[in-house]
Amino acid sequence: MPTVRADALTAKVATLSLEAQNKLEEDSAKKERKAEARAEAEAKKKMASRVTIKRIERNKKKYVTSVHGLEAFGIDLKKASKQFAQKFATGASVSRNPQGLEEIVVQGDVTDEIVEMLEENVGVLKGVPSDNVVCVEDKKKKAGTSTEQ
């Protein structure tokens, strides 16, 4: 693509005045610097973002596994949830968590298996560094026992 751009640029330069040529060259250099800075910022953001895998207790022996942070690595959450559902033979869906971020909720305690899938870059889960994966265990709070009589 840069060669096509350069050809178009030289074609335009031939018909423009000297001042316009200088301005055009400055503008194109400025756009290239902006594109480089944007790509660098995106790479930094990608390296700083984390994939959090949470095991949440639903009942006494029932769990759901929540995965969020995958969208920062350009992974389609619908496709990833479908892959989880097929792999573990459970229900998996994309929903919003209380913070307003989208997350994948998988029925059952499959935290270890999801971590393995992310480390092996299986299917649509390619591009997630294993250093950026964090596991958290969330226990459901017990119902308040009131002592009122």
mmCIF file of N, CA and C in Angstrom:
data_model
loop_
_atom_site.group_PDB
_atom_site.id
_atom_site.type_symbol
_atom_site.label_atom_id
_atom_site.label_comp_id
_atom_site.label_asym_id
_atom_site.label_seq_id
_atom_site.Cartn_x
_atom_site.Cartn_y
_atom_site.Cartn_z
ATOM 1 N N MET A 1 0.813 -1.196 0.000
ATOM 2 C CA MET A 1 0.000 0.000 0.000
ATOM 3 C C MET A 1 0.861 1.267 0.000
ATOM 4 N N PRO A 2 2.015 1.293 0.718
ATOM 5 C CA PRO A 2 2.826 2.508 0.696
ATOM 6 C C PRO A 2 3.320 2.850 -0.703
ATOM 7 N N THR A 3 3.595 1.873 -1.564
ATOM 8 C CA THR A 3 4.073 2.178 -2.910
ATOM 9 C C THR A 3 2.975 2.830 -3.742
ATOM 10 N N VAL A 4 1.738 2.366 -3.585
ATOM 11 C CA VAL A 4 0.616 2.975 -4.296
ATOM 12 C C VAL A 4 0.453 4.419 -3.850
ATOM 13 N N ARG A 5 0.611 4.630 -2.560
ATOM 14 C CA ARG A 5 0.487 5.966 -2.001
ATOM 15 C C ARG A 5 1.598 6.866 -2.555
ATOM 16 N N ALA A 6 2.818 6.319 -2.629
ATOM 17 C CA ALA A 6 3.948 7.090 -3.126
ATOM 18 C C ALA A 6 3.751 7.448 -4.602
ATOM 19 N N ASP A 7 3.233 6.516 -5.403
ATOM 20 C CA ASP A 7 2.983 6.786 -6.809
ATOM 21 C C ASP A 7 1.951 7.896 -6.977
ATOM 22 N N ALA A 8 0.893 7.807 -6.192
ATOM 23 C CA ALA A 8 -0.144 8.831 -6.251
ATOM 24 C C ALA A 8 0.417 10.177 -5.817
ATOM 25 N N LEU A 9 1.290 10.123 -4.816
ATOM 26 C CA LEU A 9 1.902 11.345 -4.303
ATOM 27 C C LEU A 9 2.784 11.994 -5.370
ATOM 28 N N THR A 10 3.599 11.203 -6.041
ATOM 29 C CA THR A 10 4.468 11.765 -7.081
ATOM 30 C C THR A 10 3.655 12.304 -8.255
ATOM 31 N N ALA A 11 2.554 11.672 -8.570
ATOM 32 C CA ALA A 11 1.697 12.153 -9.657
ATOM 33 C C ALA A 11 1.098 13.512 -9.302
ATOM 34 N N LYS A 12 0.687 13.666 -8.045
ATOM 35 C CA LYS A 12 0.127 14.946 -7.616
ATOM 36 C C LYS A 12 1.200 16.020 -7.537
ATOM 37 N N VAL A 13 2.392 15.614 -7.061
ATOM 38 C CA VAL A 13 3.479 16.566 -6.876
ATOM 39 C C VAL A 13 3.878 17.203 -8.205
ATOM 40 N N ALA A 14 3.829 16.458 -9.267
ATOM 41 C CA ALA A 14 4.228 16.968 -10.581
ATOM 42 C C ALA A 14 3.355 18.141 -11.029
ATOM 43 N N THR A 15 2.130 18.185 -10.595
ATOM 44 C CA THR A 15 1.222 19.232 -11.045
ATOM 45 C C THR A 15 1.089 20.390 -10.059
ATOM 46 N N LEU A 16 1.687 20.291 -8.887
ATOM 47 C CA LEU A 16 1.525 21.325 -7.867
ATOM 48 C C LEU A 16 2.711 22.292 -7.846
ATOM 49 N N SER A 17 2.498 23.405 -7.204
ATOM 50 C CA SER A 17 3.577 24.374 -7.049
ATOM 51 C C SER A 17 4.536 23.921 -5.946
ATOM 52 N N LEU A 18 5.638 24.597 -5.785
ATOM 53 C CA LEU A 18 6.660 24.219 -4.814
ATOM 54 C C LEU A 18 6.129 24.298 -3.378
ATOM 55 N N GLU A 19 5.388 25.345 -3.070
ATOM 56 C CA GLU A 19 4.831 25.494 -1.718
ATOM 57 C C GLU A 19 3.838 24.379 -1.410
ATOM 58 N N ALA A 20 2.996 24.093 -2.373
ATOM 59 C CA ALA A 20 2.011 23.031 -2.181
ATOM 60 C C ALA A 20 2.704 21.686 -2.031
ATOM 61 N N GLN A 21 3.820 21.496 -2.755
ATOM 62 C CA GLN A 21 4.574 20.244 -2.624
ATOM 63 C C GLN A 21 5.099 20.084 -1.200
ATOM 64 N N ASN A 22 5.682 21.144 -0.669
ATOM 65 C CA ASN A 22 6.219 21.101 0.698
ATOM 66 C C ASN A 22 5.116 20.807 1.703
ATOM 67 N N LYS A 23 3.991 21.453 1.540
ATOM 68 C CA LYS A 23 2.877 21.253 2.463
ATOM 69 C C LYS A 23 2.362 19.812 2.378
ATOM 70 N N LEU A 24 2.274 19.292 1.160
ATOM 71 C CA LEU A 24 1.801 17.925 0.956
ATOM 72 C C LEU A 24 2.757 16.922 1.597
ATOM 73 N N GLU A 25 4.062 17.158 1.444
ATOM 74 C CA GLU A 25 5.064 16.275 2.043
ATOM 75 C C GLU A 25 4.985 16.323 3.572
ATOM 76 N N GLU A 26 4.821 17.517 4.124
ATOM 77 C CA GLU A 26 4.707 17.660 5.582
ATOM 78 C C GLU A 26 3.465 16.940 6.098
ATOM 79 N N ASP A 27 2.354 17.108 5.402
ATOM 80 C CA ASP A 27 1.108 16.448 5.813
ATOM 81 C C ASP A 27 1.246 14.929 5.785
ATOM 82 N N SER A 28 1.852 14.402 4.730
ATOM 83 C CA SER A 28 1.991 12.948 4.635
ATOM 84 C C SER A 28 2.929 12.426 5.727
ATOM 85 N N ALA A 29 4.010 13.172 6.029
ATOM 86 C CA ALA A 29 4.922 12.764 7.097
ATOM 87 C C ALA A 29 4.209 12.790 8.448
ATOM 88 N N LYS A 30 3.390 13.813 8.631
ATOM 89 C CA LYS A 30 2.639 13.940 9.892
ATOM 90 C C LYS A 30 1.649 12.782 10.053
ATOM 91 N N LYS A 31 0.971 12.414 8.959
ATOM 92 C CA LYS A 31 0.028 11.287 9.014
ATOM 93 C C LYS A 31 0.740 9.981 9.321
ATOM 94 N N GLU A 32 1.931 9.800 8.741
ATOM 95 C CA GLU A 32 2.704 8.583 9.014
ATOM 96 C C GLU A 32 3.116 8.518 10.481
ATOM 97 N N ARG A 33 3.560 9.651 11.048
ATOM 98 C CA ARG A 33 3.941 9.687 12.468
ATOM 99 C C ARG A 33 2.748 9.369 13.359
ATOM 100 N N LYS A 34 1.573 9.928 13.009
ATOM 101 C CA LYS A 34 0.361 9.654 13.788
ATOM 102 C C LYS A 34 0.003 8.177 13.740
ATOM 103 N N ALA A 35 0.103 7.575 12.554
ATOM 104 C CA ALA A 35 -0.221 6.154 12.403
ATOM 105 C C ALA A 35 0.744 5.298 13.221
ATOM 106 N N GLU A 36 2.032 5.644 13.212
ATOM 107 C CA GLU A 36 3.015 4.905 13.995
ATOM 108 C C GLU A 36 2.721 5.042 15.488
ATOM 109 N N ALA A 37 2.413 6.258 15.929
ATOM 110 C CA ALA A 37 2.115 6.502 17.348
ATOM 111 C C ALA A 37 0.865 5.731 17.763
ATOM 112 N N ARG A 38 -0.149 5.695 16.888
ATOM 113 C CA ARG A 38 -1.387 4.978 17.188
ATOM 114 C C ARG A 38 -1.101 3.480 17.324
ATOM 115 N N ALA A 39 -0.299 2.935 16.419
ATOM 116 C CA ALA A 39 0.040 1.509 16.470
ATOM 117 C C ALA A 39 0.837 1.188 17.730
ATOM 118 N N GLU A 40 1.736 2.078 18.101
ATOM 119 C CA GLU A 40 2.540 1.865 19.306
ATOM 120 C C GLU A 40 1.667 1.915 20.561
ATOM 121 N N ALA A 41 0.739 2.868 20.620
ATOM 122 C CA ALA A 41 -0.164 2.982 21.768
ATOM 123 C C ALA A 41 -1.060 1.757 21.873
ATOM 124 N N GLU A 42 -1.512 1.265 20.718
ATOM 125 C CA GLU A 42 -2.357 0.076 20.705
ATOM 126 C C GLU A 42 -1.585 -1.148 21.204
ATOM 127 N N ALA A 43 -0.323 -1.261 20.817
ATOM 128 C CA ALA A 43 0.508 -2.380 21.274
ATOM 129 C C ALA A 43 0.734 -2.298 22.779
ATOM 130 N N LYS A 44 0.979 -1.084 23.302
ATOM 131 C CA LYS A 44 1.168 -0.914 24.745
ATOM 132 C C LYS A 44 -0.106 -1.299 25.499
ATOM 133 N N LYS A 45 -1.251 -0.851 24.968
ATOM 134 C CA LYS A 45 -2.534 -1.147 25.611
ATOM 135 C C LYS A 45 -2.778 -2.652 25.636
ATOM 136 N N LYS A 46 -2.446 -3.310 24.538
ATOM 137 C CA LYS A 46 -2.646 -4.751 24.441
ATOM 138 C C LYS A 46 -1.774 -5.485 25.469
ATOM 139 N N MET A 47 -0.534 -5.023 25.651
ATOM 140 C CA MET A 47 0.369 -5.673 26.593
ATOM 141 C C MET A 47 -0.034 -5.380 28.041
ATOM 142 N N ALA A 48 -0.686 -4.235 28.275
ATOM 143 C CA ALA A 48 -1.078 -3.863 29.633
ATOM 144 C C ALA A 48 -2.406 -4.500 30.047
ATOM 145 N N SER A 49 -3.243 -4.875 29.087
ATOM 146 C CA SER A 49 -4.557 -5.406 29.447
ATOM 147 C C SER A 49 -4.471 -6.854 29.908
ATOM 148 N N ARG A 50 -5.400 -7.236 30.748
ATOM 149 C CA ARG A 50 -5.412 -8.562 31.370
ATOM 150 C C ARG A 50 -6.688 -9.304 31.020
ATOM 151 N N VAL A 51 -6.566 -10.621 30.942
ATOM 152 C CA VAL A 51 -7.725 -11.499 30.799
ATOM 153 C C VAL A 51 -7.964 -12.080 32.184
ATOM 154 N N THR A 52 -9.127 -11.809 32.756
ATOM 155 C CA THR A 52 -9.444 -12.284 34.098
ATOM 156 C C THR A 52 -10.425 -13.438 34.001
ATOM 157 N N ILE A 53 -10.066 -14.543 34.643
ATOM 158 C CA ILE A 53 -10.931 -15.722 34.688
ATOM 159 C C ILE A 53 -11.358 -15.888 36.141
ATOM 160 N N LYS A 54 -12.665 -15.794 36.377
ATOM 161 C CA LYS A 54 -13.213 -15.837 37.731
ATOM 162 C C LYS A 54 -14.077 -17.067 37.917
ATOM 163 N N ARG A 55 -13.881 -17.768 39.011
ATOM 164 C CA ARG A 55 -14.766 -18.872 39.375
ATOM 165 C C ARG A 55 -15.707 -18.343 40.449
ATOM 166 N N ILE A 56 -16.994 -18.322 40.128
ATOM 167 C CA ILE A 56 -17.986 -17.744 41.034
ATOM 168 C C ILE A 56 -18.880 -18.863 41.549
ATOM 169 N N GLU A 57 -19.028 -18.929 42.867
ATOM 170 C CA GLU A 57 -19.882 -19.946 43.473
ATOM 171 C C GLU A 57 -21.337 -19.520 43.342
ATOM 172 N N ARG A 58 -22.159 -20.424 42.810
ATOM 173 C CA ARG A 58 -23.566 -20.108 42.570
ATOM 174 C C ARG A 58 -24.420 -20.687 43.689
ATOM 175 N N ASN A 59 -24.263 -21.966 43.941
ATOM 176 C CA ASN A 59 -24.912 -22.643 45.059
ATOM 177 C C ASN A 59 -23.811 -23.323 45.860
ATOM 178 N N LYS A 60 -24.173 -24.284 46.692
ATOM 179 C CA LYS A 60 -23.166 -24.962 47.501
ATOM 180 C C LYS A 60 -22.087 -25.616 46.632
ATOM 181 N N LYS A 61 -22.491 -26.409 45.645
ATOM 182 C CA LYS A 61 -21.510 -27.126 44.826
ATOM 183 C C LYS A 61 -21.577 -26.750 43.347
ATOM 184 N N LYS A 62 -22.246 -25.661 43.033
ATOM 185 C CA LYS A 62 -22.386 -25.244 41.640
ATOM 186 C C LYS A 62 -21.558 -23.973 41.417
ATOM 187 N N TYR A 63 -20.888 -23.936 40.265
ATOM 188 C CA TYR A 63 -20.050 -22.789 39.942
ATOM 189 C C TYR A 63 -20.337 -22.310 38.520
ATOM 190 N N VAL A 64 -20.020 -21.046 38.269
ATOM 191 C CA VAL A 64 -19.957 -20.524 36.915
ATOM 192 C C VAL A 64 -18.576 -19.887 36.759
ATOM 193 N N THR A 65 -18.078 -19.905 35.546
ATOM 194 C CA THR A 65 -16.771 -19.327 35.264
ATOM 195 C C THR A 65 -16.971 -18.103 34.384
ATOM 196 N N SER A 66 -16.411 -17.000 34.806
ATOM 197 C CA SER A 66 -16.550 -15.736 34.087
ATOM 198 C C SER A 66 -15.193 -15.367 33.480
ATOM 199 N N VAL A 67 -15.200 -14.978 32.198
ATOM 200 C CA VAL A 67 -13.971 -14.589 31.501
ATOM 201 C C VAL A 67 -14.188 -13.201 30.921
ATOM 202 N N HIS A 68 -13.362 -12.240 31.326
ATOM 203 C CA HIS A 68 -13.463 -10.929 30.669
ATOM 204 C C HIS A 68 -12.073 -10.354 30.396
ATOM 205 N N GLY A 69 -12.016 -9.485 29.393
ATOM 206 C CA GLY A 69 -10.761 -8.890 28.962
ATOM 207 C C GLY A 69 -10.291 -9.420 27.624
ATOM 208 N N LEU A 70 -11.034 -10.346 27.030
ATOM 209 C CA LEU A 70 -10.626 -10.919 25.743
ATOM 210 C C LEU A 70 -10.767 -9.930 24.588
ATOM 211 N N GLU A 71 -11.728 -8.998 24.699
ATOM 212 C CA GLU A 71 -11.964 -8.077 23.591
ATOM 213 C C GLU A 71 -10.768 -7.156 23.347
ATOM 214 N N ALA A 72 -9.914 -6.960 24.355
ATOM 215 C CA ALA A 72 -8.731 -6.115 24.176
ATOM 216 C C ALA A 72 -7.737 -6.739 23.203
ATOM 217 N N PHE A 73 -7.821 -8.038 23.016
ATOM 218 C CA PHE A 73 -6.908 -8.739 22.114
ATOM 219 C C PHE A 73 -7.562 -9.023 20.767
ATOM 220 N N GLY A 74 -8.696 -8.398 20.502
ATOM 221 C CA GLY A 74 -9.350 -8.527 19.204
ATOM 222 C C GLY A 74 -10.074 -9.849 19.015
ATOM 223 N N ILE A 75 -10.510 -10.454 20.106
ATOM 224 C CA ILE A 75 -11.214 -11.735 20.017
ATOM 225 C C ILE A 75 -12.714 -11.474 20.034
ATOM 226 N N ASP A 76 -13.440 -12.093 19.104
ATOM 227 C CA ASP A 76 -14.893 -11.977 19.042
ATOM 228 C C ASP A 76 -15.491 -12.806 20.180
ATOM 229 N N LEU A 77 -16.186 -12.140 21.102
ATOM 230 C CA LEU A 77 -16.686 -12.821 22.294
ATOM 231 C C LEU A 77 -17.746 -13.866 21.962
ATOM 232 N N LYS A 78 -18.596 -13.585 20.977
ATOM 233 C CA LYS A 78 -19.633 -14.564 20.600
ATOM 234 C C LYS A 78 -18.994 -15.857 20.108
ATOM 235 N N LYS A 79 -17.984 -15.740 19.251
ATOM 236 C CA LYS A 79 -17.313 -16.930 18.731
ATOM 237 C C LYS A 79 -16.575 -17.669 19.840
ATOM 238 N N ALA A 80 -15.943 -16.923 20.745
ATOM 239 C CA ALA A 80 -15.220 -17.553 21.854
ATOM 240 C C ALA A 80 -16.186 -18.287 22.780
ATOM 241 N N SER A 81 -17.355 -17.690 23.058
ATOM 242 C CA SER A 81 -18.317 -18.358 23.942
ATOM 243 C C SER A 81 -18.857 -19.617 23.287
ATOM 244 N N LYS A 82 -19.056 -19.569 21.985
ATOM 245 C CA LYS A 82 -19.524 -20.759 21.266
ATOM 246 C C LYS A 82 -18.463 -21.853 21.320
ATOM 247 N N GLN A 83 -17.201 -21.464 21.195
ATOM 248 C CA GLN A 83 -16.113 -22.434 21.278
ATOM 249 C C GLN A 83 -16.052 -23.065 22.676
ATOM 250 N N PHE A 84 -16.216 -22.241 23.728
ATOM 251 C CA PHE A 84 -16.227 -22.772 25.096
ATOM 252 C C PHE A 84 -17.393 -23.736 25.286
ATOM 253 N N ALA A 85 -18.570 -23.358 24.803
ATOM 254 C CA ALA A 85 -19.760 -24.196 24.957
ATOM 255 C C ALA A 85 -19.563 -25.553 24.275
ATOM 256 N N GLN A 86 -18.968 -25.546 23.082
ATOM 257 C CA GLN A 86 -18.743 -26.803 22.372
ATOM 258 C C GLN A 86 -17.673 -27.643 23.060
ATOM 259 N N LYS A 87 -16.619 -26.999 23.525
ATOM 260 C CA LYS A 87 -15.501 -27.725 24.138
ATOM 261 C C LYS A 87 -15.917 -28.380 25.451
ATOM 262 N N PHE A 88 -16.654 -27.656 26.295
ATOM 263 C CA PHE A 88 -16.992 -28.158 27.628
ATOM 264 C C PHE A 88 -18.382 -28.769 27.711
ATOM 265 N N ALA A 89 -19.139 -28.750 26.634
ATOM 266 C CA ALA A 89 -20.501 -29.286 26.592
ATOM 267 C C ALA A 89 -21.365 -28.668 27.691
ATOM 268 N N THR A 90 -21.257 -27.347 27.821
ATOM 269 C CA THR A 90 -22.051 -26.606 28.812
ATOM 270 C C THR A 90 -22.649 -25.384 28.136
ATOM 271 N N GLY A 91 -23.406 -24.622 28.902
ATOM 272 C CA GLY A 91 -23.938 -23.368 28.395
ATOM 273 C C GLY A 91 -22.898 -22.278 28.555
ATOM 274 N N ALA A 92 -22.790 -21.413 27.565
ATOM 275 C CA ALA A 92 -21.881 -20.269 27.638
ATOM 276 C C ALA A 92 -22.551 -19.102 26.935
ATOM 277 N N SER A 93 -22.436 -17.922 27.540
ATOM 278 C CA SER A 93 -23.083 -16.754 26.934
ATOM 279 C C SER A 93 -22.243 -15.507 27.156
ATOM 280 N N VAL A 94 -22.529 -14.500 26.356
ATOM 281 C CA VAL A 94 -21.882 -13.200 26.507
ATOM 282 C C VAL A 94 -22.872 -12.295 27.223
ATOM 283 N N SER A 95 -22.433 -11.707 28.335
ATOM 284 C CA SER A 95 -23.321 -10.818 29.081
ATOM 285 C C SER A 95 -22.516 -9.639 29.618
ATOM 286 N N ARG A 96 -23.208 -8.664 30.151
ATOM 287 C CA ARG A 96 -22.542 -7.500 30.740
ATOM 288 C C ARG A 96 -22.420 -7.710 32.246
ATOM 289 N N ASN A 97 -21.240 -7.398 32.782
ATOM 290 C CA ASN A 97 -21.050 -7.498 34.226
ATOM 291 C C ASN A 97 -21.475 -6.180 34.887
ATOM 292 N N PRO A 98 -21.504 -6.108 36.207
ATOM 293 C CA PRO A 98 -21.957 -4.878 36.878
ATOM 294 C C PRO A 98 -21.159 -3.623 36.502
ATOM 295 N N GLN A 99 -19.900 -3.780 36.070
ATOM 296 C CA GLN A 99 -19.107 -2.612 35.664
ATOM 297 C C GLN A 99 -19.464 -2.145 34.256
ATOM 298 N N GLY A 100 -20.329 -2.898 33.553
ATOM 299 C CA GLY A 100 -20.747 -2.521 32.218
ATOM 300 C C GLY A 100 -19.867 -3.099 31.118
ATOM 301 N N LEU A 101 -18.911 -3.949 31.485
ATOM 302 C CA LEU A 101 -18.039 -4.574 30.496
ATOM 303 C C LEU A 101 -18.627 -5.908 30.059
ATOM 304 N N GLU A 102 -18.351 -6.304 28.826
ATOM 305 C CA GLU A 102 -18.853 -7.583 28.343
ATOM 306 C C GLU A 102 -17.943 -8.703 28.829
ATOM 307 N N GLU A 103 -18.554 -9.815 29.211
ATOM 308 C CA GLU A 103 -17.802 -10.976 29.681
ATOM 309 C C GLU A 103 -18.483 -12.246 29.193
ATOM 310 N N ILE A 104 -17.734 -13.334 29.198
ATOM 311 C CA ILE A 104 -18.287 -14.629 28.828
ATOM 312 C C ILE A 104 -18.545 -15.390 30.122
ATOM 313 N N VAL A 105 -19.753 -15.915 30.274
ATOM 314 C CA VAL A 105 -20.113 -16.707 31.451
ATOM 315 C C VAL A 105 -20.314 -18.146 30.994
ATOM 316 N N VAL A 106 -19.519 -19.052 31.572
ATOM 317 C CA VAL A 106 -19.585 -20.471 31.229
ATOM 318 C C VAL A 106 -20.085 -21.223 32.449
ATOM 319 N N GLN A 107 -21.062 -22.122 32.251
ATOM 320 C CA GLN A 107 -21.572 -22.896 33.377
ATOM 321 C C GLN A 107 -20.542 -23.943 33.774
ATOM 322 N N GLY A 108 -20.335 -24.075 35.080
ATOM 323 C CA GLY A 108 -19.408 -25.075 35.590
ATOM 324 C C GLY A 108 -18.055 -24.469 35.912
ATOM 325 N N ASP A 109 -17.258 -25.238 36.671
ATOM 326 C CA ASP A 109 -15.916 -24.806 37.057
ATOM 327 C C ASP A 109 -14.922 -25.295 36.008
ATOM 328 N N VAL A 110 -14.640 -24.459 35.022
ATOM 329 C CA VAL A 110 -13.740 -24.835 33.936
ATOM 330 C C VAL A 110 -12.566 -23.855 33.845
ATOM 331 N N THR A 111 -12.176 -23.266 34.980
ATOM 332 C CA THR A 111 -11.104 -22.259 34.967
ATOM 333 C C THR A 111 -9.798 -22.830 34.434
ATOM 334 N N ASP A 112 -9.396 -23.992 34.914
ATOM 335 C CA ASP A 112 -8.125 -24.573 34.494
ATOM 336 C C ASP A 112 -8.120 -24.888 33.002
ATOM 337 N N GLU A 113 -9.235 -25.401 32.512
ATOM 338 C CA GLU A 113 -9.322 -25.748 31.096
ATOM 339 C C GLU A 113 -9.271 -24.495 30.212
ATOM 340 N N ILE A 114 -9.897 -23.414 30.666
ATOM 341 C CA ILE A 114 -9.868 -22.170 29.899
ATOM 342 C C ILE A 114 -8.449 -21.607 29.871
ATOM 343 N N VAL A 115 -7.754 -21.684 31.005
ATOM 344 C CA VAL A 115 -6.364 -21.217 31.051
ATOM 345 C C VAL A 115 -5.512 -22.024 30.068
ATOM 346 N N GLU A 116 -5.707 -23.350 30.046
ATOM 347 C CA GLU A 116 -4.961 -24.197 29.101
ATOM 348 C C GLU A 116 -5.268 -23.805 27.660
ATOM 349 N N MET A 117 -6.545 -23.565 27.362
ATOM 350 C CA MET A 117 -6.928 -23.180 25.996
ATOM 351 C C MET A 117 -6.266 -21.859 25.596
ATOM 352 N N LEU A 118 -6.218 -20.899 26.528
ATOM 353 C CA LEU A 118 -5.601 -19.616 26.229
ATOM 354 C C LEU A 118 -4.093 -19.758 26.022
ATOM 355 N N GLU A 119 -3.454 -20.613 26.832
ATOM 356 C CA GLU A 119 -2.014 -20.810 26.689
ATOM 357 C C GLU A 119 -1.659 -21.511 25.381
ATOM 358 N N GLU A 120 -2.539 -22.419 24.930
ATOM 359 C CA GLU A 120 -2.277 -23.168 23.700
ATOM 360 C C GLU A 120 -2.764 -22.428 22.451
ATOM 361 N N ASN A 121 -3.404 -21.262 22.631
ATOM 362 C CA ASN A 121 -3.929 -20.464 21.509
ATOM 363 C C ASN A 121 -4.836 -21.293 20.614
ATOM 364 N N VAL A 122 -5.853 -21.906 21.199
ATOM 365 C CA VAL A 122 -6.758 -22.786 20.469
ATOM 366 C C VAL A 122 -7.833 -21.958 19.758
ATOM 367 N N GLY A 123 -8.100 -22.268 18.495
ATOM 368 C CA GLY A 123 -9.206 -21.672 17.744
ATOM 369 C C GLY A 123 -9.162 -20.156 17.667
ATOM 370 N N VAL A 124 -10.250 -19.511 18.105
ATOM 371 C CA VAL A 124 -10.353 -18.049 18.022
ATOM 372 C C VAL A 124 -9.584 -17.350 19.133
ATOM 373 N N LEU A 125 -8.979 -18.089 20.035
ATOM 374 C CA LEU A 125 -8.290 -17.506 21.186
ATOM 375 C C LEU A 125 -6.827 -17.177 20.899
ATOM 376 N N LYS A 126 -6.469 -17.024 19.647
ATOM 377 C CA LYS A 126 -5.081 -16.735 19.281
ATOM 378 C C LYS A 126 -4.745 -15.286 19.590
ATOM 379 N N GLY A 127 -3.510 -15.067 20.029
ATOM 380 C CA GLY A 127 -3.033 -13.706 20.253
ATOM 381 C C GLY A 127 -3.094 -13.231 21.687
ATOM 382 N N VAL A 128 -3.410 -14.123 22.645
ATOM 383 C CA VAL A 128 -3.439 -13.723 24.042
ATOM 384 C C VAL A 128 -2.175 -14.251 24.716
ATOM 385 N N PRO A 129 -1.270 -13.355 25.186
ATOM 386 C CA PRO A 129 -0.069 -13.830 25.871
ATOM 387 C C PRO A 129 -0.445 -14.492 27.192
ATOM 388 N N SER A 130 0.207 -15.618 27.509
ATOM 389 C CA SER A 130 -0.147 -16.345 28.738
ATOM 390 C C SER A 130 0.224 -15.562 29.987
ATOM 391 N N ASP A 131 1.112 -14.572 29.860
ATOM 392 C CA ASP A 131 1.470 -13.740 31.019
ATOM 393 C C ASP A 131 0.322 -12.835 31.437
ATOM 394 N N ASN A 132 -0.594 -12.544 30.518
ATOM 395 C CA ASN A 132 -1.694 -11.615 30.785
ATOM 396 C C ASN A 132 -2.944 -12.302 31.315
ATOM 397 N N VAL A 133 -2.877 -13.595 31.646
ATOM 398 C CA VAL A 133 -4.045 -14.333 32.132
ATOM 399 C C VAL A 133 -3.985 -14.404 33.657
ATOM 400 N N VAL A 134 -5.087 -13.995 34.313
ATOM 401 C CA VAL A 134 -5.156 -13.981 35.771
ATOM 402 C C VAL A 134 -6.384 -14.774 36.214
ATOM 403 N N CYS A 135 -6.205 -15.676 37.199
ATOM 404 C CA CYS A 135 -7.332 -16.445 37.743
ATOM 405 C C CYS A 135 -7.706 -15.884 39.107
ATOM 406 N N VAL A 136 -9.020 -15.745 39.340
ATOM 407 C CA VAL A 136 -9.529 -15.222 40.602
ATOM 408 C C VAL A 136 -10.662 -16.128 41.056
ATOM 409 N N GLU A 137 -10.741 -16.393 42.370
ATOM 410 C CA GLU A 137 -11.862 -17.189 42.886
ATOM 411 C C GLU A 137 -12.766 -16.270 43.681
ATOM 412 N N ASP A 138 -14.040 -16.312 43.348
ATOM 413 C CA ASP A 138 -15.033 -15.455 43.997
ATOM 414 C C ASP A 138 -16.003 -16.347 44.763
ATOM 415 N N LYS A 139 -16.141 -16.121 46.052
ATOM 416 C CA LYS A 139 -17.098 -16.910 46.834
ATOM 417 C C LYS A 139 -18.369 -16.105 47.022
ATOM 418 N N LYS A 140 -19.486 -16.789 46.923
ATOM 419 C CA LYS A 140 -20.766 -16.130 47.119
ATOM 420 C C LYS A 140 -20.910 -15.797 48.597
ATOM 421 N N LYS A 141 -21.359 -14.595 48.882
ATOM 422 C CA LYS A 141 -21.524 -14.190 50.277
ATOM 423 C C LYS A 141 -22.731 -14.892 50.864
ATOM 424 N N LYS A 142 -22.556 -15.360 52.086
ATOM 425 C CA LYS A 142 -23.667 -16.047 52.748
ATOM 426 C C LYS A 142 -24.750 -15.043 53.107
ATOM 427 N N ALA A 143 -25.984 -15.527 53.110
ATOM 428 C CA ALA A 143 -27.111 -14.670 53.440
ATOM 429 C C ALA A 143 -26.984 -14.201 54.882
ATOM 430 N N GLY A 144 -27.316 -12.942 55.106
ATOM 431 C CA GLY A 144 -27.188 -12.370 56.460
ATOM 432 C C GLY A 144 -28.122 -13.075 57.438
ATOM 433 N N THR A 145 -27.583 -13.495 58.543
ATOM 434 C CA THR A 145 -28.412 -14.149 59.568
ATOM 435 C C THR A 145 -28.797 -13.102 60.579
ATOM 436 N N SER A 146 -30.069 -12.759 60.574
ATOM 437 C CA SER A 146 -30.534 -11.725 61.492
ATOM 438 C C SER A 146 -30.937 -12.361 62.817
ATOM 439 N N THR A 147 -30.700 -11.649 63.907
ATOM 440 C CA THR A 147 -31.018 -12.143 65.249
ATOM 441 C C THR A 147 -32.221 -11.433 65.826
ATOM 442 N N GLU A 148 -33.066 -10.900 64.952
ATOM 443 C CA GLU A 148 -34.275 -10.218 65.435
ATOM 444 C C GLU A 148 -35.328 -11.227 65.869
ATOM 445 N N GLN A 149 -36.023 -10.864 66.933
ATOM 446 C CA GLN A 149 -37.082 -11.760 67.434
ATOM 447 C C GLN A 149 -38.383 -11.040 67.583
#
